[in-house]
Amino acid sequence: MLETANSESLRQVGRSPTRSDAADKLTGAAIYVSDMILPGMLYAQVKKSPHARAKIKRIDVSRAERLAGVRAVLTGHDLDYKMGLYVVDKDILAKNEVRHFGEAVAAVAADTLAIAHQAVELIEVEYEVLRPVLNHMDALAPDAPLVHPDLGAYDYVKAVFSPHPAPTSPTSP
């Protein structure tokens, strides 16, 4: 269709758009979300797991909670929600086990970014380090841990995992 169109008649296709924000971005004058400060705004930071796989034995947030300027400290047990794009399987903050390096185990909201950083450092997490599954061959081993031990209990986006076979009903003679 466009192969035969006169390129002079096309207003957008085949043309470089004018970037009205280019000069501000190149000079550092552009304002991004992280540059904005709003009244009453809090800053958040998360405590991340240093292990690829581990049981969370204990999380002590008491020192972080006592730090002046800290407004809230949460762990996975404070959040009874899961999230996920197609399968709703991911705890917002890890609860009993971390399954990858850097998984969030606690979160802090504070008056300043510096206080939030300091509070995260005050959170103590005791782990029982477990053998991680690092490749597909390890995952296929008979004794490999299940990534989703409760898979049947998760909610999911029905349209993504369809069509489902129609349930069979007993036929009458």
Coordinates of N, CA and C in Angstrom, one line a residue:
M1 N 0.8 -1.2 0.0 CA 0.0 0.0 0.0 C 0.9 1.3 0.0
L2 N 1.8 1.4 1.0 CA 2.6 2.5 1.0 C 3.8 2.5 0.0
E3 N 4.0 1.3 -0.6 CA 5.1 1.1 -1.5 C 5.0 2.0 -2.7
T4 N 3.7 2.3 -3.1 CA 3.5 3.1 -4.3 C 3.1 4.5 -3.9
A5 N 3.1 4.9 -2.6 CA 2.7 6.2 -2.2 C 3.9 7.2 -2.5
N6 N 3.6 8.4 -2.8 CA 4.6 9.4 -3.0 C 5.1 9.8 -1.6
S7 N 6.4 9.6 -1.4 CA 6.9 9.9 0.0 C 6.7 11.4 0.4
E8 N 6.6 12.3 -0.6 CA 6.3 13.7 -0.2 C 5.0 13.9 0.4
S9 N 4.0 12.9 0.1 CA 2.7 13.1 0.7 C 2.6 12.5 2.1
L10 N 3.6 11.8 2.5 CA 3.5 11.2 3.9 C 4.0 12.2 4.9
R11 N 3.3 12.3 5.9 CA 3.6 13.3 7.0 C 4.5 12.7 8.0
Q12 N 4.4 11.4 8.4 CA 5.2 10.8 9.5 C 6.1 9.7 9.1
V13 N 5.6 8.8 8.2 CA 6.3 7.6 7.9 C 7.5 8.0 7.0
G14 N 8.7 7.5 7.4 CA 9.9 7.7 6.7 C 10.6 9.0 7.1
R15 N 10.1 9.7 8.1 CA 10.6 11.0 8.5 C 11.1 10.9 9.9
S16 N 12.1 11.7 10.2 CA 12.6 11.7 11.6 C 11.8 12.8 12.3
P17 N 11.2 12.4 13.5 CA 10.3 13.4 14.2 C 11.2 14.5 14.9
T18 N 10.7 15.6 15.0 CA 11.3 16.7 15.7 C 11.2 16.4 17.2
R19 N 12.3 16.3 17.9 CA 12.3 16.0 19.4 C 12.3 17.3 20.1
S20 N 11.2 17.8 20.5 CA 11.1 19.1 21.2 C 11.9 19.1 22.6
D21 N 12.1 17.9 23.1 CA 12.7 17.8 24.4 C 14.2 17.5 24.3
A22 N 14.7 17.4 23.1 CA 16.1 16.9 23.0 C 17.1 17.9 23.6
A23 N 17.0 19.2 23.5 CA 17.9 20.1 24.0 C 17.9 20.0 25.6
D24 N 16.8 20.0 26.2 CA 16.7 19.8 27.6 C 17.3 18.6 28.1
K25 N 17.1 17.5 27.4 CA 17.7 16.2 27.9 C 19.2 16.2 27.7
L26 N 19.7 16.8 26.6 CA 21.1 16.8 26.3 C 21.9 17.7 27.3
T27 N 21.2 18.8 27.8 CA 21.9 19.7 28.6 C 21.7 19.4 30.1
G28 N 20.8 18.4 30.4 CA 20.6 18.1 31.8 C 19.5 19.0 32.4
A29 N 18.8 19.8 31.6 CA 17.7 20.6 32.2 C 16.4 19.9 32.3
A30 N 16.2 18.8 31.6 CA 14.9 18.1 31.7 C 14.7 17.6 33.1
I31 N 13.4 17.6 33.5 CA 13.0 17.2 34.8 C 12.4 15.8 34.6
Y32 N 12.9 14.8 35.4 CA 12.4 13.5 35.4 C 11.6 13.2 36.7
V33 N 10.9 12.1 36.8 CA 10.1 11.8 38.0 C 11.0 11.8 39.2
S34 N 12.2 11.2 39.1 CA 13.1 11.1 40.2 C 13.6 12.5 40.7
D35 N 13.5 13.5 39.9 CA 13.9 14.9 40.2 C 12.8 15.6 41.0
M36 N 11.6 15.1 41.0 CA 10.4 15.8 41.6 C 10.4 15.6 43.1
I37 N 10.0 16.7 43.8 CA 9.8 16.6 45.2 C 8.4 17.2 45.5
L38 N 7.6 16.5 46.1 CA 6.2 16.9 46.3 C 5.9 17.0 47.8
P39 N 5.0 17.8 48.2 CA 4.7 18.0 49.7 C 4.3 16.6 50.3
G40 N 4.8 16.2 51.4 CA 4.5 15.0 52.1 C 5.0 13.7 51.4
M41 N 5.9 13.9 50.5 CA 6.5 12.7 49.8 C 7.4 11.9 50.7
L42 N 7.3 10.6 50.6 CA 8.2 9.7 51.3 C 9.1 9.0 50.3
Y43 N 10.2 8.5 50.8 CA 11.1 7.8 50.0 C 11.2 6.3 50.4
A44 N 11.3 5.4 49.4 CA 11.2 4.0 49.7 C 12.5 3.3 49.3
Q45 N 12.9 2.3 50.1 CA 14.0 1.5 49.7 C 13.7 0.0 50.1
V46 N 14.3 -0.9 49.5 CA 14.0 -2.3 49.8 C 15.3 -3.0 50.3
K47 N 15.1 -4.0 51.2 CA 16.2 -4.8 51.7 C 16.2 -6.0 50.7
K48 N 17.3 -6.4 50.1 CA 17.3 -7.4 49.1 C 18.2 -8.6 49.6
S49 N 17.8 -9.8 49.2 CA 18.5 -11.0 49.6 C 19.9 -11.1 48.9
P50 N 20.9 -11.4 49.7 CA 22.2 -11.7 49.1 C 22.4 -13.1 48.6
H51 N 21.3 -13.9 48.7 CA 21.4 -15.3 48.3 C 20.5 -15.7 47.1
A52 N 21.0 -16.6 46.3 CA 20.2 -17.1 45.2 C 19.0 -17.9 45.7
R53 N 19.1 -18.6 46.8 CA 18.0 -19.4 47.3 C 18.3 -19.6 48.8
A54 N 17.3 -19.3 49.6 CA 17.5 -19.4 51.1 C 16.1 -19.4 51.8
K55 N 16.1 -20.1 52.9 CA 14.9 -19.9 53.8 C 15.1 -18.7 54.6
I56 N 14.0 -17.9 54.8 CA 14.1 -16.8 55.7 C 13.7 -17.3 57.1
K57 N 14.7 -17.3 58.0 CA 14.4 -17.9 59.3 C 13.9 -16.8 60.2
R58 N 14.4 -15.5 60.0 CA 14.0 -14.4 60.9 C 14.3 -13.1 60.3
I59 N 13.3 -12.2 60.4 CA 13.6 -10.8 60.0 C 13.3 -9.9 61.2
D60 N 14.3 -9.1 61.6 CA 14.1 -8.2 62.7 C 14.1 -6.8 62.2
V61 N 13.0 -6.1 62.2 CA 12.9 -4.7 61.7 C 12.8 -3.7 62.8
S62 N 13.0 -4.1 64.1 CA 12.8 -3.2 65.2 C 13.7 -2.0 65.2
R63 N 15.0 -2.2 64.9 CA 15.9 -1.1 64.8 C 15.6 -0.1 63.7
A64 N 15.1 -0.6 62.6 CA 14.7 0.3 61.5 C 13.5 1.1 61.9
E65 N 12.5 0.4 62.6 CA 11.3 1.1 63.0 C 11.5 2.2 64.0
R66 N 12.6 2.0 64.8 CA 12.9 3.1 65.8 C 13.7 4.3 65.3
L67 N 14.2 4.2 64.1 CA 15.0 5.2 63.5 C 14.1 6.5 63.2
A68 N 14.5 7.6 63.7 CA 13.7 8.8 63.4 C 13.6 9.1 61.9
G69 N 12.4 9.4 61.5 CA 12.1 9.7 60.1 C 11.6 8.5 59.3
V70 N 11.5 7.3 60.0 CA 11.0 6.1 59.3 C 9.5 6.1 59.6
R71 N 8.7 6.0 58.5 CA 7.2 6.1 58.6 C 6.6 4.7 58.6
A72 N 7.3 3.7 57.9 CA 6.7 2.4 57.8 C 7.8 1.4 57.4
V73 N 7.7 0.2 57.9 CA 8.6 -0.9 57.6 C 7.7 -2.1 57.3
L74 N 7.9 -2.8 56.2 CA 7.0 -3.9 55.9 C 7.9 -5.1 55.5
T75 N 7.3 -6.3 55.9 CA 7.9 -7.6 55.4 C 6.8 -8.3 54.6
G76 N 7.2 -9.4 54.1 CA 6.2 -10.2 53.3 C 5.0 -10.6 54.1
H77 N 5.2 -10.9 55.4 CA 4.1 -11.3 56.2 C 3.1 -10.2 56.4
D78 N 3.5 -8.9 56.1 CA 2.5 -7.8 56.3 C 1.7 -7.6 55.0
L79 N 2.0 -8.3 54.0 CA 1.3 -8.2 52.7 C 0.7 -9.5 52.2
D80 N -0.5 -9.6 52.3 CA -1.2 -10.8 51.9 C -1.7 -10.8 50.4
Y81 N -0.7 -10.4 49.6 CA -1.0 -10.3 48.1 C 0.0 -11.0 47.3
K82 N -0.4 -11.4 46.1 CA 0.6 -11.9 45.2 C 0.4 -11.1 43.9
M83 N 1.4 -11.1 43.0 CA 1.3 -10.4 41.7 C 1.9 -11.3 40.7
G84 N 1.6 -10.9 39.4 CA 2.1 -11.7 38.3 C 1.5 -11.3 37.0
L85 N 2.2 -11.4 35.9 CA 1.6 -10.9 34.7 C 0.6 -11.9 34.2
Y86 N 0.9 -13.2 34.1 CA 0.0 -14.2 33.7 C -0.5 -15.2 34.8
V87 N 0.5 -15.5 35.6 CA 0.2 -16.4 36.8 C 0.5 -15.5 38.0
V88 N -0.5 -15.4 38.9 CA -0.3 -14.6 40.0 C 0.4 -15.4 41.1
D89 N 1.7 -15.4 41.1 CA 2.5 -16.3 41.8 C 3.6 -15.7 42.7
K90 N 3.8 -14.4 42.5 CA 5.0 -13.7 43.1 C 4.5 -12.9 44.3
D91 N 5.1 -13.2 45.5 CA 4.9 -12.4 46.7 C 5.5 -11.0 46.4
I92 N 4.9 -10.0 46.9 CA 5.4 -8.6 46.7 C 6.8 -8.5 47.4
L93 N 6.8 -9.0 48.6 CA 8.1 -9.2 49.4 C 8.1 -10.6 49.8
A94 N 9.3 -11.3 49.7 CA 9.5 -12.7 50.0 C 9.0 -13.0 51.4
K95 N 8.3 -14.1 51.5 CA 7.8 -14.5 52.9 C 8.7 -15.5 53.6
N96 N 8.7 -16.7 53.1 CA 9.4 -17.8 53.8 C 10.7 -18.2 53.1
E97 N 10.8 -17.9 51.8 CA 12.0 -18.3 51.0 C 12.3 -17.3 50.0
V98 N 13.6 -17.1 49.7 CA 14.0 -16.2 48.6 C 14.4 -17.2 47.5
R99 N 14.0 -16.8 46.2 CA 14.2 -17.7 45.1 C 15.2 -17.2 44.1
H100 N 15.7 -16.0 44.3 CA 16.7 -15.4 43.5 C 17.5 -14.3 44.2
F101 N 18.7 -14.1 43.8 CA 19.6 -13.1 44.3 C 18.9 -11.7 44.1
G102 N 18.9 -10.9 45.1 CA 18.3 -9.6 45.0 C 16.8 -9.6 45.2
E103 N 16.2 -10.7 45.6 CA 14.7 -10.7 45.8 C 14.4 -9.8 47.1
A104 N 13.4 -8.9 47.0 CA 13.1 -8.0 48.1 C 12.5 -8.8 49.3
V105 N 13.0 -8.5 50.5 CA 12.5 -9.2 51.7 C 11.9 -8.2 52.7
A106 N 12.1 -6.9 52.5 CA 11.5 -5.9 53.4 C 11.6 -4.6 52.7
A107 N 10.7 -3.7 53.1 CA 10.6 -2.4 52.5 C 10.5 -1.3 53.5
V108 N 11.0 -0.1 53.3 CA 11.0 1.0 54.2 C 10.5 2.2 53.5
A109 N 9.7 3.0 54.2 CA 9.3 4.3 53.7 C 9.7 5.3 54.8
A110 N 10.4 6.4 54.3 CA 11.0 7.3 55.2 C 10.9 8.7 54.7
D111 N 11.2 9.7 55.5 CA 11.1 11.1 55.2 C 12.2 11.5 54.1
T112 N 13.4 10.9 54.2 CA 14.4 11.2 53.2 C 15.0 9.9 52.6
L113 N 15.6 10.0 51.5 CA 16.3 8.9 50.9 C 17.4 8.4 51.8
A114 N 18.1 9.3 52.4 CA 19.2 8.9 53.3 C 18.7 8.1 54.5
I115 N 17.6 8.5 55.1 CA 17.0 7.8 56.2 C 16.5 6.4 55.7
A116 N 15.9 6.3 54.6 CA 15.4 5.0 54.0 C 16.6 4.1 53.8
H117 N 17.7 4.6 53.3 CA 18.9 3.7 53.1 C 19.4 3.2 54.4
Q118 N 19.5 4.1 55.4 CA 20.0 3.8 56.7 C 19.1 2.8 57.4
A119 N 17.8 2.9 57.2 CA 16.9 2.0 57.9 C 17.0 0.6 57.3
V120 N 17.2 0.5 56.0 CA 17.3 -0.8 55.3 C 18.6 -1.5 55.8
E121 N 19.6 -0.8 56.1 CA 20.8 -1.3 56.6 C 20.6 -1.9 58.1
L122 N 19.7 -1.3 58.8 CA 19.4 -1.7 60.2 C 18.5 -3.0 60.2
I123 N 17.9 -3.4 59.1 CA 17.1 -4.6 59.1 C 18.0 -5.8 59.1
E124 N 17.7 -6.7 60.1 CA 18.5 -7.9 60.2 C 17.7 -9.1 59.7
V125 N 18.3 -9.9 58.7 CA 17.7 -11.0 58.2 C 18.6 -12.2 58.4
E126 N 18.0 -13.3 59.0 CA 18.7 -14.5 59.2 C 18.2 -15.5 58.1
Y127 N 19.2 -16.1 57.4 CA 18.9 -17.0 56.3 C 19.4 -18.4 56.6
E128 N 18.8 -19.4 56.1 CA 19.3 -20.7 55.9 C 19.6 -20.9 54.5
V129 N 20.9 -20.8 54.1 CA 21.2 -20.9 52.6 C 20.9 -22.3 52.1
L130 N 20.2 -22.3 51.0 CA 19.9 -23.6 50.3 C 20.6 -23.7 49.0
R131 N 20.7 -24.9 48.5 CA 21.4 -25.1 47.2 C 20.5 -24.5 46.1
P132 N 21.0 -23.6 45.3 CA 20.2 -22.9 44.3 C 20.1 -23.8 43.1
V133 N 19.1 -23.6 42.3 CA 18.9 -24.3 41.0 C 19.5 -23.3 40.0
L134 N 20.6 -23.6 39.4 CA 21.3 -22.6 38.5 C 21.1 -22.9 37.0
N135 N 20.6 -24.1 36.6 CA 20.5 -24.3 35.2 C 19.4 -25.4 35.0
H136 N 19.0 -25.6 33.8 CA 17.9 -26.5 33.5 C 18.2 -27.9 33.9
M137 N 19.4 -28.3 33.8 CA 19.7 -29.7 34.2 C 19.5 -29.9 35.7
D138 N 19.9 -29.0 36.5 CA 19.6 -29.1 37.9 C 18.1 -29.1 38.2
A139 N 17.4 -28.3 37.4 CA 15.9 -28.2 37.6 C 15.2 -29.6 37.3
L140 N 15.8 -30.4 36.4 CA 15.3 -31.6 36.1 C 15.6 -32.8 37.0
A141 N 16.5 -32.5 37.9 CA 16.9 -33.6 38.9 C 15.7 -34.0 39.7
P142 N 15.6 -35.3 40.0 CA 14.5 -35.8 40.8 C 14.3 -35.1 42.2
D143 N 15.4 -34.7 42.8 CA 15.3 -34.0 44.1 C 15.3 -32.5 44.0
A144 N 15.1 -31.9 42.8 CA 15.1 -30.5 42.6 C 13.9 -29.9 43.3
P145 N 14.1 -28.7 43.9 CA 13.0 -28.0 44.6 C 12.0 -27.5 43.5
L146 N 10.8 -27.5 43.8 CA 9.8 -26.9 42.9 C 9.8 -25.4 43.0
V147 N 9.8 -24.7 41.9 CA 9.8 -23.2 41.9 C 8.4 -22.8 42.4
H148 N 7.4 -23.5 42.0 CA 6.0 -23.2 42.3 C 5.3 -24.4 43.0
P149 N 5.6 -24.6 44.3 CA 5.0 -25.8 45.0 C 3.5 -25.7 45.1
D150 N 3.0 -24.5 45.1 CA 1.5 -24.3 45.2 C 0.9 -23.9 43.9
L151 N 1.4 -24.3 42.8 CA 1.0 -23.9 41.5 C -0.5 -24.0 41.3
G152 N -1.1 -25.1 41.8 CA -2.5 -25.3 41.6 C -3.4 -24.3 42.3
A153 N -2.9 -23.6 43.3 CA -3.6 -22.7 44.1 C -3.5 -21.3 43.6
Y154 N -2.7 -21.0 42.6 CA -2.5 -19.6 42.1 C -3.7 -19.2 41.2
D155 N -3.9 -17.9 41.2 CA -4.9 -17.4 40.2 C -4.1 -17.1 38.9
Y156 N -4.8 -17.0 37.8 CA -4.1 -16.8 36.5 C -5.0 -16.1 35.6
V157 N -4.5 -15.6 34.5 CA -5.2 -14.9 33.5 C -5.8 -16.0 32.6
K158 N -7.1 -16.2 32.7 CA -7.8 -17.3 32.0 C -7.5 -17.3 30.5
A159 N -7.6 -16.1 29.8 CA -7.4 -16.0 28.4 C -6.1 -16.5 27.9
V160 N -5.0 -16.3 28.7 CA -3.7 -16.7 28.3 C -3.5 -18.2 28.3
F161 N -4.2 -18.9 29.2 CA -4.1 -20.4 29.3 C -5.3 -21.0 28.8
S162 N -5.7 -20.7 27.6 CA -6.9 -21.3 27.0 C -6.6 -21.7 25.6
P163 N -7.3 -22.5 24.9 CA -8.6 -23.0 25.4 C -8.4 -24.2 26.3
H164 N -9.3 -24.2 27.3 CA -9.3 -25.4 28.2 C -10.3 -26.4 27.6
P165 N -10.0 -27.7 27.7 CA -11.0 -28.7 27.3 C -12.3 -28.5 28.1
A166 N -13.4 -28.7 27.4 CA -14.7 -28.6 28.0 C -14.8 -29.8 29.0
P167 N -15.4 -29.5 30.2 CA -15.5 -30.6 31.1 C -16.5 -31.6 30.6
T168 N -16.1 -32.9 30.8 CA -16.9 -34.0 30.3 C -18.1 -34.2 31.3
S169 N -19.2 -34.5 30.7 CA -20.4 -34.8 31.6 C -20.8 -36.2 31.3
P170 N -21.3 -36.9 32.3 CA -21.7 -38.2 32.0 C -22.8 -38.2 31.0
T171 N -22.8 -39.2 30.1 CA -23.9 -39.3 29.1 C -24.9 -40.3 29.6
S172 N -26.1 -40.0 29.4 CA -27.2 -40.9 29.8 C -27.5 -41.9 28.7
P173 N -27.8 -43.1 29.0 CA -28.0 -44.1 28.0 C -29.3 -43.9 27.2

